[in-house]
Coordinates of N, CA, C and O in Angstrom, one line a residue:
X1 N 14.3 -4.9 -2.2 CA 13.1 -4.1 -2.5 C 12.0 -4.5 -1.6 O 11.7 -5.7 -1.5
X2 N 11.3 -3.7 -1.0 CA 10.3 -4.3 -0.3 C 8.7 -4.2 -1.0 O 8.3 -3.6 -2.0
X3 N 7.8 -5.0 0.0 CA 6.2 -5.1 -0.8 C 6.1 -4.1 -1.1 O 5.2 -4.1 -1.9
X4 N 6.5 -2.9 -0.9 CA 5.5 -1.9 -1.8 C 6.0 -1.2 -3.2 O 5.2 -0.9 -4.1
X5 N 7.4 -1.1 -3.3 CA 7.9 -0.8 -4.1 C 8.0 -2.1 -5.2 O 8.3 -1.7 -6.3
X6 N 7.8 -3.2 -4.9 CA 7.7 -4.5 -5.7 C 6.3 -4.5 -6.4 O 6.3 -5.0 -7.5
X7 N 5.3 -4.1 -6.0 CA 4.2 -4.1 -6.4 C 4.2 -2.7 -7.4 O 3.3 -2.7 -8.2
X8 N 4.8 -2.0 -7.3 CA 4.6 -0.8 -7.8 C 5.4 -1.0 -9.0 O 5.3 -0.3 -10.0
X9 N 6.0 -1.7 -8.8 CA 7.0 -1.7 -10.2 C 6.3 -3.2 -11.0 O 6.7 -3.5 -12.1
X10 N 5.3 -4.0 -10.3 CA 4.8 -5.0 -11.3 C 3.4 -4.0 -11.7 O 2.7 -4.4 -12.6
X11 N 3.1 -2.9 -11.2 CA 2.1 -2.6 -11.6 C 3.1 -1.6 -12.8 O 2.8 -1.8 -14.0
X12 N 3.8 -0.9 -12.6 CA 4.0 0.1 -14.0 C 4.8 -1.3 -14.8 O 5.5 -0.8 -15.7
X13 N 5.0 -2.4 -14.9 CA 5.9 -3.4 -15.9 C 4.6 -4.3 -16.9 O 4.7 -5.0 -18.0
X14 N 3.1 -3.8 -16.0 CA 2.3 -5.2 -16.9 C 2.3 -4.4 -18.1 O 2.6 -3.3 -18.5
X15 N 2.0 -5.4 -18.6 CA 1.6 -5.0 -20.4 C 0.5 -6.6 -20.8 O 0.8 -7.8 -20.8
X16 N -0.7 -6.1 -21.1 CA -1.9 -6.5 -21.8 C -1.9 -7.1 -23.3 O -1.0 -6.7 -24.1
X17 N -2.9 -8.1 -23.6 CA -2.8 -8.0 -25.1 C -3.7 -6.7 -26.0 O -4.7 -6.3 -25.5
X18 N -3.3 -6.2 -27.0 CA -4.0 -5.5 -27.4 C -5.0 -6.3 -28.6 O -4.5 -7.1 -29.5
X19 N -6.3 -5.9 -28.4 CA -7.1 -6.4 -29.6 C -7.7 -5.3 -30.2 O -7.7 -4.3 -29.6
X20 N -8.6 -5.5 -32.3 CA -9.3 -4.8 -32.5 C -10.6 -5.4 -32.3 O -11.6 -4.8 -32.7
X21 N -10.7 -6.4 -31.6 CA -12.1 -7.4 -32.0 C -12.3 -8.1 -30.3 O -11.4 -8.5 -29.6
X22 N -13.6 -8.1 -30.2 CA -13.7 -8.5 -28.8 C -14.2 -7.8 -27.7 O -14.0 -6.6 -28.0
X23 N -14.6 -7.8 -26.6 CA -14.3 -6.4 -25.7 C -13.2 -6.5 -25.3 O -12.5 -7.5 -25.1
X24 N -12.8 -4.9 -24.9 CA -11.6 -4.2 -24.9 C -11.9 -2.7 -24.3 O -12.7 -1.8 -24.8
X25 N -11.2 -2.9 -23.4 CA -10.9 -1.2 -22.2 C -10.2 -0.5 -23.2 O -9.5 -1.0 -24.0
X26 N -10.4 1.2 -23.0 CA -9.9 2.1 -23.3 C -8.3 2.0 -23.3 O -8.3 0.7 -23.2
X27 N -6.9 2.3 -23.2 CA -5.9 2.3 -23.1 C -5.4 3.2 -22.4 O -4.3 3.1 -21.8
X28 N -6.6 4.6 -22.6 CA -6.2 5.8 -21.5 C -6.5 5.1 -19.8 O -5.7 5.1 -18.8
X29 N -7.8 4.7 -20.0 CA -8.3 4.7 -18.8 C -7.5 3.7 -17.9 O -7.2 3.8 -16.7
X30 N -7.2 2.9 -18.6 CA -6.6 1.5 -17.9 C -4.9 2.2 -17.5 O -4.3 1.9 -16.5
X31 N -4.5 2.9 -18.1 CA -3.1 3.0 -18.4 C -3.2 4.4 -17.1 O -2.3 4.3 -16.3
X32 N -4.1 5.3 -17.0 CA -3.9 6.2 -16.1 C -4.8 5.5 -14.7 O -4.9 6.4 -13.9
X33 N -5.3 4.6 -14.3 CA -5.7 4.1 -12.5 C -4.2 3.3 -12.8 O -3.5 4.2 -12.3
X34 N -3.2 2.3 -13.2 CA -2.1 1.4 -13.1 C -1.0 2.8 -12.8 O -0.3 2.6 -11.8
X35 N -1.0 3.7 -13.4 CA 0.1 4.9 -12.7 C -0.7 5.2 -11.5 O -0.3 4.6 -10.4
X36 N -1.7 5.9 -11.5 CA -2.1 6.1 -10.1 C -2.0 5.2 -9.1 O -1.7 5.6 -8.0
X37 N -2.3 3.9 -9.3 CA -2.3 2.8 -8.0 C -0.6 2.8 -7.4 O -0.2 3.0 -6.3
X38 N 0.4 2.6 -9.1 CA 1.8 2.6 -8.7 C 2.1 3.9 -8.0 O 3.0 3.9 -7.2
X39 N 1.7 4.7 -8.3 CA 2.3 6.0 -7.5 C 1.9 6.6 -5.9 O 2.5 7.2 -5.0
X40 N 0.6 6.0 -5.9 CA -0.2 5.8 -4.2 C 0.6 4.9 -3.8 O 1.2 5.1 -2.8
X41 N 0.7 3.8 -4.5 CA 1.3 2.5 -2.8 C 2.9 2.9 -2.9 O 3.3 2.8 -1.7
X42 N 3.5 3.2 -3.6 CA 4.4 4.1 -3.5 C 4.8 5.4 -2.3 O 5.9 5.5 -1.6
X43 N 4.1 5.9 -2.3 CA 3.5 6.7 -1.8 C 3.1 6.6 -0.5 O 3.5 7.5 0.3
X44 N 2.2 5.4 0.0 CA 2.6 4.8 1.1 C 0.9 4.9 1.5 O 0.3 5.0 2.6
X45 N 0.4 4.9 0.3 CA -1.4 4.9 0.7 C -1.8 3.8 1.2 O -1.1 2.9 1.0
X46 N -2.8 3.6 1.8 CA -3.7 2.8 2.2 C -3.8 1.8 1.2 O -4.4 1.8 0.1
X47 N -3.3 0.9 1.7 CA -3.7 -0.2 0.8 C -5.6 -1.2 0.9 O -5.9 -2.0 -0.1
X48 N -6.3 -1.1 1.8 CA -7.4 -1.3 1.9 C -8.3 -0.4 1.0 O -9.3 -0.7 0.3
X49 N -7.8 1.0 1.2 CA -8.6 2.0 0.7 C -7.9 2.1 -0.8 O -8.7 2.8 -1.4
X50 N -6.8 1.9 -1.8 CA -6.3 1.7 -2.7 C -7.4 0.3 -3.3 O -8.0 0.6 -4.3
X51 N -7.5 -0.7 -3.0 CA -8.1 -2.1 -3.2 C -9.6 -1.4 -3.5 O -10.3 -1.7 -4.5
X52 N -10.1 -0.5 -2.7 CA -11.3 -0.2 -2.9 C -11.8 0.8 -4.0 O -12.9 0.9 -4.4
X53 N -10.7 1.6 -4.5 CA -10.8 2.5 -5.5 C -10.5 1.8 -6.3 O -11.2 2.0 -7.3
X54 N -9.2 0.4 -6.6 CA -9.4 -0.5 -7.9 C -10.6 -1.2 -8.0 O -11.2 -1.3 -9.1
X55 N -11.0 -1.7 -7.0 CA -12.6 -2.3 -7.6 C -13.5 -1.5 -8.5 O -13.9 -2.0 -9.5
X56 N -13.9 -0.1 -8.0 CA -14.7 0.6 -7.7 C -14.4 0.9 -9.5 O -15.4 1.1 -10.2
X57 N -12.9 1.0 -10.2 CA -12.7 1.5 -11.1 C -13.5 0.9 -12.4 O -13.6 -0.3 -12.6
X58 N -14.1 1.7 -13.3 CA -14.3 1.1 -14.4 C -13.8 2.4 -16.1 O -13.5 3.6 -16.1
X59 N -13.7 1.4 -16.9 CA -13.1 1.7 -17.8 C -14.2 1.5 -19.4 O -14.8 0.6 -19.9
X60 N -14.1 2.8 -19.7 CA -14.8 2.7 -21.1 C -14.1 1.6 -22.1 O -13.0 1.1 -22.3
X61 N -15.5 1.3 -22.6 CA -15.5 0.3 -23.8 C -15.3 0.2 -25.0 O -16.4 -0.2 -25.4
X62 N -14.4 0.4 -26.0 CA -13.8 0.8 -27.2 C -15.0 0.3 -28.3 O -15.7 -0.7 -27.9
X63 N -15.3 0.9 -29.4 CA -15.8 0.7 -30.4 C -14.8 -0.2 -31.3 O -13.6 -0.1 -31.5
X64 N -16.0 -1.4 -32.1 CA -15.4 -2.1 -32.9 C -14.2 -1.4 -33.7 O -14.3 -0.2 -33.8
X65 N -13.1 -2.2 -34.3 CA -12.1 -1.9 -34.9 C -10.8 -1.1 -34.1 O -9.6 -1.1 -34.4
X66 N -11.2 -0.5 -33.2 CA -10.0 0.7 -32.5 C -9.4 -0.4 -31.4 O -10.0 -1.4 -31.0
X67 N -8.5 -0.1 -31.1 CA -7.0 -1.4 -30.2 C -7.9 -0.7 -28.7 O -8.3 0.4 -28.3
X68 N -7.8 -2.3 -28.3 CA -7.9 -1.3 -26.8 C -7.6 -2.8 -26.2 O -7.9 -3.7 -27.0
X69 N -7.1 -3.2 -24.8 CA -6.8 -3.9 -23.7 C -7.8 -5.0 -23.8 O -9.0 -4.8 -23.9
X70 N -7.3 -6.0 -23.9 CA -8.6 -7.2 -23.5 C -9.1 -7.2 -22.0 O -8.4 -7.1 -21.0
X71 N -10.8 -7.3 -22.1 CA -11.1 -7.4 -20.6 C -10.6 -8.1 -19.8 O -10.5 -7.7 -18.7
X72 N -10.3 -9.3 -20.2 CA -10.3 -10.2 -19.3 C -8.6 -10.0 -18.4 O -8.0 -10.3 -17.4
X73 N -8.4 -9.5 -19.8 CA -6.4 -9.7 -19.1 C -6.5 -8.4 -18.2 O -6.0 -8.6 -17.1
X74 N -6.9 -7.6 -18.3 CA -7.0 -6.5 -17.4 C -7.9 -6.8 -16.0 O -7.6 -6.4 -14.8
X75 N -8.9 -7.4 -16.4 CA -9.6 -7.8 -15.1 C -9.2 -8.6 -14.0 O -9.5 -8.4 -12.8
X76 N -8.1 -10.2 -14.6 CA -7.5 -11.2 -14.1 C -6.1 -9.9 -13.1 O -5.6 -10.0 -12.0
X77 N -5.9 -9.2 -13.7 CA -4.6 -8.7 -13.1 C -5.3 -7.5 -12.3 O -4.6 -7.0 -11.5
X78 N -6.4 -7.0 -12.4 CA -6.9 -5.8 -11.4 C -7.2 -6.7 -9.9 O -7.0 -6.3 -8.7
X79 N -7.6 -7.8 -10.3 CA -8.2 -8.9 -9.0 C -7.1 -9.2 -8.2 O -7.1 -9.2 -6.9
X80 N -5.8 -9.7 -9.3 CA -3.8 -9.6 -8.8 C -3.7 -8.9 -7.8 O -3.4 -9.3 -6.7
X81 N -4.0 -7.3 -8.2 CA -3.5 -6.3 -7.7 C -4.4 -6.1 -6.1 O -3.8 -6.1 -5.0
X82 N -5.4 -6.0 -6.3 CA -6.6 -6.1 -5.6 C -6.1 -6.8 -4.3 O -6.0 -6.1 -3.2
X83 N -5.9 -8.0 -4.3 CA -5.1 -9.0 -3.3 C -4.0 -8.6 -2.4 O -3.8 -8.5 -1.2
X84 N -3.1 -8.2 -3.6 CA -1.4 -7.9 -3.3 C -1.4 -6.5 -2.0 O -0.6 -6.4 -1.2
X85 N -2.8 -5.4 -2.3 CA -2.7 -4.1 -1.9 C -3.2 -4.5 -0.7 O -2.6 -4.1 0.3
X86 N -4.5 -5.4 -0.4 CA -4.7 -6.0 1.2 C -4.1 -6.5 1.8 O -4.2 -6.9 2.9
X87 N -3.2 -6.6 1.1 CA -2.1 -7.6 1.8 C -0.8 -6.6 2.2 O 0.2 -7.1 2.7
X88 N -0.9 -5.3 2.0 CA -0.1 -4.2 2.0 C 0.6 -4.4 3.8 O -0.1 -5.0 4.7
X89 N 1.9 -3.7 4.0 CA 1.6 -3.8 5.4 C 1.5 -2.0 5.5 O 1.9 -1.4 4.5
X90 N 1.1 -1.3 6.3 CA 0.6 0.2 6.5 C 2.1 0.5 7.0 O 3.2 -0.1 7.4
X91 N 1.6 1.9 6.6 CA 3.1 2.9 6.5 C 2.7 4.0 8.3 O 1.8 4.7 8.6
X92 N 3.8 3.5 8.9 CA 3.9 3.9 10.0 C 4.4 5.8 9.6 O 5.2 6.1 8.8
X93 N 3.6 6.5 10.4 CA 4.3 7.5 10.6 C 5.2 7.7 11.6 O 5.0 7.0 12.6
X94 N 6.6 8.9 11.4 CA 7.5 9.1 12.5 C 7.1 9.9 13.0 O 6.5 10.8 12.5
X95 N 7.2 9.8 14.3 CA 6.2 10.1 15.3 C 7.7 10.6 16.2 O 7.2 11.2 17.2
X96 N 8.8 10.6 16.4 CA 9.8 11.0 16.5 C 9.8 12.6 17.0 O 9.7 13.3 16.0
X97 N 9.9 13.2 18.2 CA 9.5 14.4 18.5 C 10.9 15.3 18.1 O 10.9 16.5 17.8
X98 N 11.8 14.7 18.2 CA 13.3 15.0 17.9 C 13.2 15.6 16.5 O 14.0 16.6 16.2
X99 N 12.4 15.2 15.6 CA 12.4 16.4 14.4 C 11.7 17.4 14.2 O 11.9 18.0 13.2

């Protein structure tokens, strides 16, 4: 498996604690940029410019009592991610005139 598809598959495998108490991210919001990131580096996006749309991302903040993602577990693994996608190596196009 190579780095991109390895990353793409720890990004759709995390799983968070869920809390009612504490701050806590939405579950939509977090749960739809972790498909999108896995489906871009997948995809063969930019990983500098990928890193920059996870920073950039933020995520509504649940009202007491409703389940949503602890900040911090989500934040320690956006920073994970963050790292892993600079570290991408870039997707050559074929440039091959034969096709």
């Amino acid at each position: 498996m190579n780095a991109r598809a390895t990353l793409a598959q720890n990004i759709i495998d995390q799983r968070f604690r869920l809390s009612r108490y504490g701050g806590r991210y939405n579950l939509d919001d977090v749960d739809r940029l972790l498909d999108a990131l896995a489906s871009q580096v997948v995809a063969g996006g930019n990983g500098s410019e990928l890193a920059r749309a996870a920073i950039k991302s933020t995520f509504r903040v649940v009202p007491w009592f409703r389940e949503g993602y602890l900040v911090d577990d989500v934040d320690d693994f956006i920073d994970v991610v963050v790292r892993r996608l600079r570290a991408l190596p870039e997707v050559k196009e074929d440039t091959d005139p034969g096709l």
